[in-house]
PDB file of C-alpha atoms in Angstrom:
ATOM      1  CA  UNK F  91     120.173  18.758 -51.839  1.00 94.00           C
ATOM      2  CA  UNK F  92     118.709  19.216 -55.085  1.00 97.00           C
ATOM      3  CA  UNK F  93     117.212  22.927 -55.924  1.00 97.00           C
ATOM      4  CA  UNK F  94     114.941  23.887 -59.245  1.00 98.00           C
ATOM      5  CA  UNK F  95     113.301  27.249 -58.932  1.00 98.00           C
ATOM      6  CA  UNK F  96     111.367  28.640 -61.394  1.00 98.00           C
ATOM      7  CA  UNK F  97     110.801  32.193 -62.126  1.00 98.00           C
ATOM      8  CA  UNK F  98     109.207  34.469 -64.824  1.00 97.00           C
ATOM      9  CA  UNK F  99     105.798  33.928 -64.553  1.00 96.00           C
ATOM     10  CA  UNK F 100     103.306  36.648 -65.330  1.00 96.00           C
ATOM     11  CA  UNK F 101      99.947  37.704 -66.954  1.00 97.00           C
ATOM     12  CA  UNK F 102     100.848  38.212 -70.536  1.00 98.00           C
ATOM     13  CA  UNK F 103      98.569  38.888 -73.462  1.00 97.00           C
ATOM     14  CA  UNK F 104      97.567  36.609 -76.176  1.00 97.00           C
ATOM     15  CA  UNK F 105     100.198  37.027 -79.194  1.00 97.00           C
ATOM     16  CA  UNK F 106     103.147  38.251 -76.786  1.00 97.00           C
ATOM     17  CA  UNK F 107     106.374  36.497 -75.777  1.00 97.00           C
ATOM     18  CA  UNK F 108     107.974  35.655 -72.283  1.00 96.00           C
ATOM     19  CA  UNK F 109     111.393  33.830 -70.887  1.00 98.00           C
ATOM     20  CA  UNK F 110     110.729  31.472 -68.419  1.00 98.00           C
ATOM     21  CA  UNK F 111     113.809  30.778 -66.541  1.00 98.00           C
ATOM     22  CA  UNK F 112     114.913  27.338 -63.910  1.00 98.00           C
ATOM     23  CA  UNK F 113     117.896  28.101 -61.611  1.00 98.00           C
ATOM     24  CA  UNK F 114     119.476  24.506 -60.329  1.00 98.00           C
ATOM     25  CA  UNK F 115     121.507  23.714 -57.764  1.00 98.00           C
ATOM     26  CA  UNK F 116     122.701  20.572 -55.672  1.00 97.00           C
ATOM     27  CA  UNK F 117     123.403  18.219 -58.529  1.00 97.00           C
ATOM     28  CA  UNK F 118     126.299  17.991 -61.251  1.00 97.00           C
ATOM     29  CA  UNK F 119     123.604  19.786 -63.954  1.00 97.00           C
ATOM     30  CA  UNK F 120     126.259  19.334 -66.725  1.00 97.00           C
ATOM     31  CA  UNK F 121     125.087  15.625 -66.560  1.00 96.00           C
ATOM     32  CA  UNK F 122     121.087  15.774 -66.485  1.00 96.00           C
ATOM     33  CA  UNK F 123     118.677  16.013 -69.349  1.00 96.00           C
ATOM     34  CA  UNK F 124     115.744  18.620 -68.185  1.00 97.00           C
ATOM     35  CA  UNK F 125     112.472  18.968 -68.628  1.00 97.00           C
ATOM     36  CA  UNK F 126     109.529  21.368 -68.715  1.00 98.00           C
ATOM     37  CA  UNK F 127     106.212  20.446 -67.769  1.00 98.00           C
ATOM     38  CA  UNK F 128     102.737  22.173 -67.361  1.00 98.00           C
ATOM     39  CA  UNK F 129      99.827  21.974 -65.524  1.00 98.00           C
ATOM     40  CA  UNK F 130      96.866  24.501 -66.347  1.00 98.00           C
ATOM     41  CA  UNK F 131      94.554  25.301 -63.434  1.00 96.00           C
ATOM     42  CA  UNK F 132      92.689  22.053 -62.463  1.00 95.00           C
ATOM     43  CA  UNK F 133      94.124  20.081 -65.087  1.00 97.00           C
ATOM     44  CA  UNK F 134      96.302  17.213 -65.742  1.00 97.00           C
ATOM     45  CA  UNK F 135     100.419  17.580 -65.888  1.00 98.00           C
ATOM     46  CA  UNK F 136     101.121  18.375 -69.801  1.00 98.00           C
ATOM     47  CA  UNK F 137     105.121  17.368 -70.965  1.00 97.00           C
ATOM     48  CA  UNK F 138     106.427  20.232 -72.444  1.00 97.00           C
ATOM     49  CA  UNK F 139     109.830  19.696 -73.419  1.00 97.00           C
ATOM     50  CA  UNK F 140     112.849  18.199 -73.081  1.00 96.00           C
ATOM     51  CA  UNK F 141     117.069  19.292 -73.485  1.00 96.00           C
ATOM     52  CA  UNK F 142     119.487  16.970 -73.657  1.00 95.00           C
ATOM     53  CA  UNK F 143     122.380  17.536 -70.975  1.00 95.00           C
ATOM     54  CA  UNK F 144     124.705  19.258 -73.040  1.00 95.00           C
ATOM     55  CA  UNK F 145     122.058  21.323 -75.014  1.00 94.00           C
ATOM     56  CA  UNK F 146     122.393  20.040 -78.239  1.00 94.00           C
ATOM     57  CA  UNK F 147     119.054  18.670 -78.690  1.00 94.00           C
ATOM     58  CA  UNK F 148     115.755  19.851 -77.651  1.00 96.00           C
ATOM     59  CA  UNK F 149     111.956  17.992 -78.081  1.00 95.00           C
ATOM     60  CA  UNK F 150     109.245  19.678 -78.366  1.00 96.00           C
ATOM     61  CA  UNK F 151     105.350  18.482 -77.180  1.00 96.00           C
ATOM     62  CA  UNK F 152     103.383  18.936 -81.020  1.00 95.00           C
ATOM     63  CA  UNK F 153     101.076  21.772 -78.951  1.00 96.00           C
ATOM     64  CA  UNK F 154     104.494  24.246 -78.704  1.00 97.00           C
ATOM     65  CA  UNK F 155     106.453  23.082 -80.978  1.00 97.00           C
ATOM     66  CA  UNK F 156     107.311  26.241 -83.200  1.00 97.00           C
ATOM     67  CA  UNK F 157     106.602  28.491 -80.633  1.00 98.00           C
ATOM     68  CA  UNK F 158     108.659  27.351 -77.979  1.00 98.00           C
ATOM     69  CA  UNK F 159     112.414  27.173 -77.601  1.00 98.00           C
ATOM     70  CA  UNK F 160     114.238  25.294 -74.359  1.00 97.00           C
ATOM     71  CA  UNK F 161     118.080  26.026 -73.991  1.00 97.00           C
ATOM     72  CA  UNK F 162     120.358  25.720 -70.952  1.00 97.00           C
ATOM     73  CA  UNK F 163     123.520  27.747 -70.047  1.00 98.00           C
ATOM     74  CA  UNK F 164     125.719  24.935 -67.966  1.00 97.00           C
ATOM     75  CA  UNK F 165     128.337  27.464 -67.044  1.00 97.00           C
ATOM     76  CA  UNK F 166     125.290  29.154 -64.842  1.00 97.00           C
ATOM     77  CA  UNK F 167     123.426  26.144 -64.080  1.00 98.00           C
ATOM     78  CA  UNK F 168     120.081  27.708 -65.772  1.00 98.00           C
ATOM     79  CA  UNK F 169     117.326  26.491 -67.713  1.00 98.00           C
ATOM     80  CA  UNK F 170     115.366  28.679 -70.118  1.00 98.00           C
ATOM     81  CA  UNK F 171     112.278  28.741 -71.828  1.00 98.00           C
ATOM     82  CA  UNK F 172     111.332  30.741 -74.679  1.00 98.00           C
ATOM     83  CA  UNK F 173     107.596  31.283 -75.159  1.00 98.00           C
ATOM     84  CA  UNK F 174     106.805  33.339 -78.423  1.00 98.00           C
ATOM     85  CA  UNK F 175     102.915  33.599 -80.229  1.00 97.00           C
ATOM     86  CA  UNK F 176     102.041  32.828 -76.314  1.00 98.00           C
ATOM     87  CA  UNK F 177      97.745  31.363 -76.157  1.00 97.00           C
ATOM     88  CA  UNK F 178      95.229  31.956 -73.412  1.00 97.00           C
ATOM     89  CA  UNK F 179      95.853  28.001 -73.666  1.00 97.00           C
ATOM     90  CA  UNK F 180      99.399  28.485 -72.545  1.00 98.00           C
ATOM     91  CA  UNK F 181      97.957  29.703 -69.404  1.00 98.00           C
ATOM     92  CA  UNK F 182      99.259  27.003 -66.706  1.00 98.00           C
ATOM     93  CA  UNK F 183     101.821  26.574 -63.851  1.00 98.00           C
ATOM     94  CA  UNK F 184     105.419  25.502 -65.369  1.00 98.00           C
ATOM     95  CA  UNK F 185     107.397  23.078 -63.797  1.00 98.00           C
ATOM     96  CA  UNK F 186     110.934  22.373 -64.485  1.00 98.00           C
ATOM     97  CA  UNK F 187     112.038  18.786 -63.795  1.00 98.00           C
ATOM     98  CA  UNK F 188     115.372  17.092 -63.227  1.00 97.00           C
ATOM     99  CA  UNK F 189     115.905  13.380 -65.194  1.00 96.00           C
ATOM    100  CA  UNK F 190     116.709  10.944 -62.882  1.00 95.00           C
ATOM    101  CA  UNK F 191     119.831   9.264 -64.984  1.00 93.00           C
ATOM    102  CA  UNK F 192     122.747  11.292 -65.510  1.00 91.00           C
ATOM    103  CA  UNK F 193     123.465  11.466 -69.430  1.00 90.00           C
ATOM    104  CA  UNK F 194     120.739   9.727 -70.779  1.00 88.00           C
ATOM    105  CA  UNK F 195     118.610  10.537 -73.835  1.00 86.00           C
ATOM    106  CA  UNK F 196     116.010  12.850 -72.939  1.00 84.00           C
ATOM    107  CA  UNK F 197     112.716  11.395 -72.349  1.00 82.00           C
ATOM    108  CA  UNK F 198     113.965   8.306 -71.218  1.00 85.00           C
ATOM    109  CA  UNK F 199     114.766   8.374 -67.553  1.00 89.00           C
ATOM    110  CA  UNK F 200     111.843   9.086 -64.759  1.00 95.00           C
ATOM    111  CA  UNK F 201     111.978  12.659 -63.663  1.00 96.00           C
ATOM    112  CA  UNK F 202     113.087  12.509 -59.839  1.00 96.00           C
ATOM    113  CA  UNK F 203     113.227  16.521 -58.504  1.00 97.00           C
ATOM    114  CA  UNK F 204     110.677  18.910 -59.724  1.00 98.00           C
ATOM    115  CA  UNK F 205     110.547  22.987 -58.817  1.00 98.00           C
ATOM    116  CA  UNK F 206     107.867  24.114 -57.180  1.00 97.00           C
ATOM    117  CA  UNK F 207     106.632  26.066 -60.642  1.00 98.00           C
ATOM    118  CA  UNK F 208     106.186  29.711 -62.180  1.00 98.00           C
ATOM    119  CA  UNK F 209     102.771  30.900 -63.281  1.00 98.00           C
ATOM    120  CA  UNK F 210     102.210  32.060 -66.267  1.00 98.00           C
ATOM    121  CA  UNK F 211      98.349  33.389 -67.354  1.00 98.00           C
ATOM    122  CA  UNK F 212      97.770  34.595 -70.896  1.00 97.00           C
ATOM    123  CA  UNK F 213      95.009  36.656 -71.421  1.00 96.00           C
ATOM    124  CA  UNK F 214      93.532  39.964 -72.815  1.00 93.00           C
TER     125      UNK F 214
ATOM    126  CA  UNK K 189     100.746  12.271 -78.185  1.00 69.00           C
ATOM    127  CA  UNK K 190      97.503  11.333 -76.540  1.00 86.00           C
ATOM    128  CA  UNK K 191      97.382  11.703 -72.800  1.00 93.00           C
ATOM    129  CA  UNK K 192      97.596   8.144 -71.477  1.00 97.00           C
ATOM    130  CA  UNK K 193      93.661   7.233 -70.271  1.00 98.00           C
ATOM    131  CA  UNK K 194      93.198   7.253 -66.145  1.00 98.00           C
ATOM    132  CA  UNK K 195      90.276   6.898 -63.770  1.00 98.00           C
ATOM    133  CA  UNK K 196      89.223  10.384 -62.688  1.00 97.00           C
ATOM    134  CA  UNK K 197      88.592   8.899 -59.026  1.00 97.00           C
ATOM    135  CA  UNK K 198      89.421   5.830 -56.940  1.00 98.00           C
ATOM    136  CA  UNK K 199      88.419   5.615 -53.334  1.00 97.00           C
ATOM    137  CA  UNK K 200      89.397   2.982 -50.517  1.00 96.00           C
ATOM    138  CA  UNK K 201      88.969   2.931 -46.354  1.00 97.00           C
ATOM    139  CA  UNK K 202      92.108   3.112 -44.318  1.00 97.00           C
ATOM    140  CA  UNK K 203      93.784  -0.445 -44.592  1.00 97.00           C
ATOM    141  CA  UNK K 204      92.380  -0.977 -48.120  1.00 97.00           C
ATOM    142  CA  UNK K 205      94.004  -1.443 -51.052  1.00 97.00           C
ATOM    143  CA  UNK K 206      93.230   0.605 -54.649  1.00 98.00           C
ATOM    144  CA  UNK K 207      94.874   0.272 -57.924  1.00 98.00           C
ATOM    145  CA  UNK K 208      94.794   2.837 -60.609  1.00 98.00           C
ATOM    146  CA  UNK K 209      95.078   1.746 -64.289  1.00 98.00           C
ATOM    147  CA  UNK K 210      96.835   3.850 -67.250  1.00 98.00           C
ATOM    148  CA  UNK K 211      96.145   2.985 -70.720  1.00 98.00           C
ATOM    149  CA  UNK K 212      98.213   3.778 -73.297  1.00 97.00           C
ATOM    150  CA  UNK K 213      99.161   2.348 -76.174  1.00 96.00           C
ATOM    151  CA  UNK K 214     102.101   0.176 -77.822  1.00 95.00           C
ATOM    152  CA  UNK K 215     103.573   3.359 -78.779  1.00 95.00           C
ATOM    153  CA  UNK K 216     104.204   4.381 -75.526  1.00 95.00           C
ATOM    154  CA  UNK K 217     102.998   2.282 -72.394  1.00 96.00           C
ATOM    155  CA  UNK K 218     103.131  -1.344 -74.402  1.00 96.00           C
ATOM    156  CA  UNK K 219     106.325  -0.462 -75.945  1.00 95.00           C
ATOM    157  CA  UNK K 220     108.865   0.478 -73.157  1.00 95.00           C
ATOM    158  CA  UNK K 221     109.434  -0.660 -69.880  1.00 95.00           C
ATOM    159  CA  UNK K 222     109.691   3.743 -68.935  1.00 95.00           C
ATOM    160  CA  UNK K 223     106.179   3.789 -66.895  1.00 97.00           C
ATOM    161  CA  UNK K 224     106.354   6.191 -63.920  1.00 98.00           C
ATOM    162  CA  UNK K 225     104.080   7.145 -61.573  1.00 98.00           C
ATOM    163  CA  UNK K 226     103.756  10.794 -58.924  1.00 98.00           C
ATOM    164  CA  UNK K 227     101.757  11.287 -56.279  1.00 98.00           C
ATOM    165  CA  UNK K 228     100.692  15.338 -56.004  1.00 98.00           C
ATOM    166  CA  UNK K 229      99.295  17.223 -53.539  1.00 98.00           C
ATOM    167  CA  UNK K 230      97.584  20.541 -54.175  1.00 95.00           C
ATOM    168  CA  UNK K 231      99.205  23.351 -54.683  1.00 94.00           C
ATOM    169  CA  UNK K 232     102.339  20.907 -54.718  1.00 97.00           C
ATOM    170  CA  UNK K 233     105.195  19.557 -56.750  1.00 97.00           C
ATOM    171  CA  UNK K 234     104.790  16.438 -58.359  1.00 98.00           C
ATOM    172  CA  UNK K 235     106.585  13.630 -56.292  1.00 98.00           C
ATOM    173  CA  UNK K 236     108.310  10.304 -57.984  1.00 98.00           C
ATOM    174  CA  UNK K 237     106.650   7.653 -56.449  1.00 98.00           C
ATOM    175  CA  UNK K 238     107.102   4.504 -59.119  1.00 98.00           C
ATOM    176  CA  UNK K 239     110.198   4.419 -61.830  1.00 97.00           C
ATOM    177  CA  UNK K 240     110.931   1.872 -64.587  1.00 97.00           C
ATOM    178  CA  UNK K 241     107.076   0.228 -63.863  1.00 97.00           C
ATOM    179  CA  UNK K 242     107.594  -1.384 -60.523  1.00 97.00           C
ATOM    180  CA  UNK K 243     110.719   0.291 -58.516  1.00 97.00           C
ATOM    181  CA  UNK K 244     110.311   2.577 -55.923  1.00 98.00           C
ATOM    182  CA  UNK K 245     112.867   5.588 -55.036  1.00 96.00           C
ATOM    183  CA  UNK K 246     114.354   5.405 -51.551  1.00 95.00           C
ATOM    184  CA  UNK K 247     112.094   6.710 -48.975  1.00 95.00           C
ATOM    185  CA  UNK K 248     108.810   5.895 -50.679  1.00 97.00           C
ATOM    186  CA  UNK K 249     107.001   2.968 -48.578  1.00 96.00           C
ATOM    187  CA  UNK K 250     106.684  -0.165 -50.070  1.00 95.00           C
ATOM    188  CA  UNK K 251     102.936   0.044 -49.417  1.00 97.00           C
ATOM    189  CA  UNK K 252     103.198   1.715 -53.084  1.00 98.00           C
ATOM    190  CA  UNK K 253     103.876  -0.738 -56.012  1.00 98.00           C
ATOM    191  CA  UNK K 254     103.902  -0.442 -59.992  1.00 98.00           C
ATOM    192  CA  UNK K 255     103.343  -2.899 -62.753  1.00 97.00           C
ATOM    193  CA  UNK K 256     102.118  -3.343 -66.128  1.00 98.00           C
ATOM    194  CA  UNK K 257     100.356  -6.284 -68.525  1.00 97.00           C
ATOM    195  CA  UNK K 258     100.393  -4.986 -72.624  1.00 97.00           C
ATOM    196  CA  UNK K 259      99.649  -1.061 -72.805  1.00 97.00           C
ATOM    197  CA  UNK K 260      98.528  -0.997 -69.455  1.00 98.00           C
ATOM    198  CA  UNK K 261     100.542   0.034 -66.564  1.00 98.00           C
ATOM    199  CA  UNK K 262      99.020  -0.224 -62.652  1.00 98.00           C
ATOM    200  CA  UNK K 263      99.460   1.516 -59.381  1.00 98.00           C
ATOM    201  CA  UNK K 264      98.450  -0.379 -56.294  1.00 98.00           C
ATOM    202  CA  UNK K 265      98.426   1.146 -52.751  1.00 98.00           C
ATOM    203  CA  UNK K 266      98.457  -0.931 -50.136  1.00 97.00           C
ATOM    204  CA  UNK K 267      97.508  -0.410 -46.556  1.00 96.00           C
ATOM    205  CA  UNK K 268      95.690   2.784 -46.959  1.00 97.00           C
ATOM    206  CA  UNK K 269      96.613   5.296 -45.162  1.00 97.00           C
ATOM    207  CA  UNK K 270      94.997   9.053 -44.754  1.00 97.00           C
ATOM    208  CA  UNK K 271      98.262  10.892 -46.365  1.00 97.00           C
ATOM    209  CA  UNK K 272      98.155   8.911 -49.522  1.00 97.00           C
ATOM    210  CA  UNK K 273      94.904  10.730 -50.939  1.00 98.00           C
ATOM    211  CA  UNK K 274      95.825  13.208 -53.707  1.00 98.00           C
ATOM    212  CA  UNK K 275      96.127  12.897 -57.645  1.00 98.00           C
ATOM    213  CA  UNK K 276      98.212  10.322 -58.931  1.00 98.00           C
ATOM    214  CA  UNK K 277      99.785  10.912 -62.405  1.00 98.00           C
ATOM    215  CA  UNK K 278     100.766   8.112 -64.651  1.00 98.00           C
ATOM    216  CA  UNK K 279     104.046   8.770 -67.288  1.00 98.00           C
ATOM    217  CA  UNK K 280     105.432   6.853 -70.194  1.00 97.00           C
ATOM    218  CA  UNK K 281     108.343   7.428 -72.444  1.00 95.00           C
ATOM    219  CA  UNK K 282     106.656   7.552 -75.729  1.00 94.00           C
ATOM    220  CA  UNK K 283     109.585   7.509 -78.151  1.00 91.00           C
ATOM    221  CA  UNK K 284     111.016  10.108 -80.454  1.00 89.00           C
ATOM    222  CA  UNK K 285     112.535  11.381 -77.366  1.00 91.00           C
ATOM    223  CA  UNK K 286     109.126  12.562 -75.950  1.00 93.00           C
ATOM    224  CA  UNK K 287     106.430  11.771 -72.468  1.00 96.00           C
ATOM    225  CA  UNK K 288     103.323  11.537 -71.896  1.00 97.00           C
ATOM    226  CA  UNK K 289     101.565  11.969 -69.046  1.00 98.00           C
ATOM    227  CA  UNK K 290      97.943  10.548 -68.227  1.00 98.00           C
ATOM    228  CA  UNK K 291      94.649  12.453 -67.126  1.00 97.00           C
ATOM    229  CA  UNK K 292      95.748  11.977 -63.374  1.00 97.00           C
ATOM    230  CA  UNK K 293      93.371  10.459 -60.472  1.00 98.00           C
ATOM    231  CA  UNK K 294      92.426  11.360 -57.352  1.00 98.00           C
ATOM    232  CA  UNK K 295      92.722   9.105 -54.456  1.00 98.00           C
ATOM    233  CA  UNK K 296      90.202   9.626 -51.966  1.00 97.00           C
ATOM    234  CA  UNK K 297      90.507   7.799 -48.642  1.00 97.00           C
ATOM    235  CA  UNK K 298      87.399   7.763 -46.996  1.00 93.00           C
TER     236      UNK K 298
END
């Protein structure tokens, strides 16, 4: 049974950085490309980012790009998120996401297990 | 990477059927046959409810079906039923590698 938990959530101030991290289980996550996606209080689902299954490339939504960094570690079968120069727009609930096909590109296959999501507020 | 355009609201009795429309454009919804399509609750998870424009995972009813004409992709739900109102999120591959997700609509069943 496939397991994403989020953790690292917290009220940061405007300027500061934070790790976001995803813990997986139940799947082969050697083979998946991951995602990160966001969803501010009453708003839509925002894509974040993308890692390809081995971690050699990472995509970045324009509104983090520069700011953010995704990596994986497959010998611990974790996702991270690096959030530097973190906005009161940042604020949101982050969801990490499991691609549904096993080795392809990120971005292209449906995302078929989410977590349940870490909060994260930014704010003075 | 503009959000793909959705009705805030659709509504239907039980036994009716809605749609709910995502725009896009060729970049993203017109170009690639990658249109998916969750159902959330609040305060839940996302759920995969479409893939690929018009298949359905195991497990979701077949009440639920996906397709798409130029840039815009559909969801139509069949056979209303009360535990099928929440939001309903549209997704497209958008190339370069990245998604897009649209505005998201709530389903009321009334």
């Amino acid at each position: 049974q496939v397991h994403l938990v989020e953790s690292g959530g917290t009220v940061v101030q405007p300027g500061r950085s934070l790790r976001l991290s995803c813990a997986a289980s139940g799947f082969t996550f050697k083979n998946y490309g991951m995602h990160w996606v966001r969803q501010a209080p009453g708003k839509a689902l925002e894509w974040v980012a993308a890692i390809s299954y081995d971690g050699s490339d990472t995509y970045y939504a324009d509104s983090v790009k520069g700011r953010f960094t995704f990596s994986r570690d497959n010998s611990e079968n974790t996702l991270y998120l690096q959030l530097n120069s973190l906005r009161t727009e940042d604020t949101a609930l982050y969801y990490c996401a499991k691609q549904a096909q096993a080795f392809a590109q990120a971005g292209w296959s449906h995302l078929d297990f989410w977590g349940q999501g870490t909060l994260l507020t930014v704010s003075s | 990477q503009s959000a793909l355009t959705q009705p805030p609201s659709v509504s239907g009795s039980p036994g009716q059927s809605v749609t709910i429309s995502c725009t896009g454009t060729t970049s993203d919804v017109g170009g690639y046959k990658r249109v998916s399509w969750y159902q959330q609750y609040p305060g839940k998870a996302p759920k995969l409810m479409i893939y690929e424009v018009s298949n359905r995972p195991s497990g979701v009813p077949d009440r639920f079906s996906g397709s798409k004409s130029g840039n815009t992709a559909s969801l139509t739900v069949s056979g209303l039923q009360a535990e099928d109102e929440g939001e309903y999120y549209c997704s497209s591959y958008a190339g370069s590698n990245s998604v897009v997700f649209g505005g998201g609509t709530k389903l009321t069943v009334l």
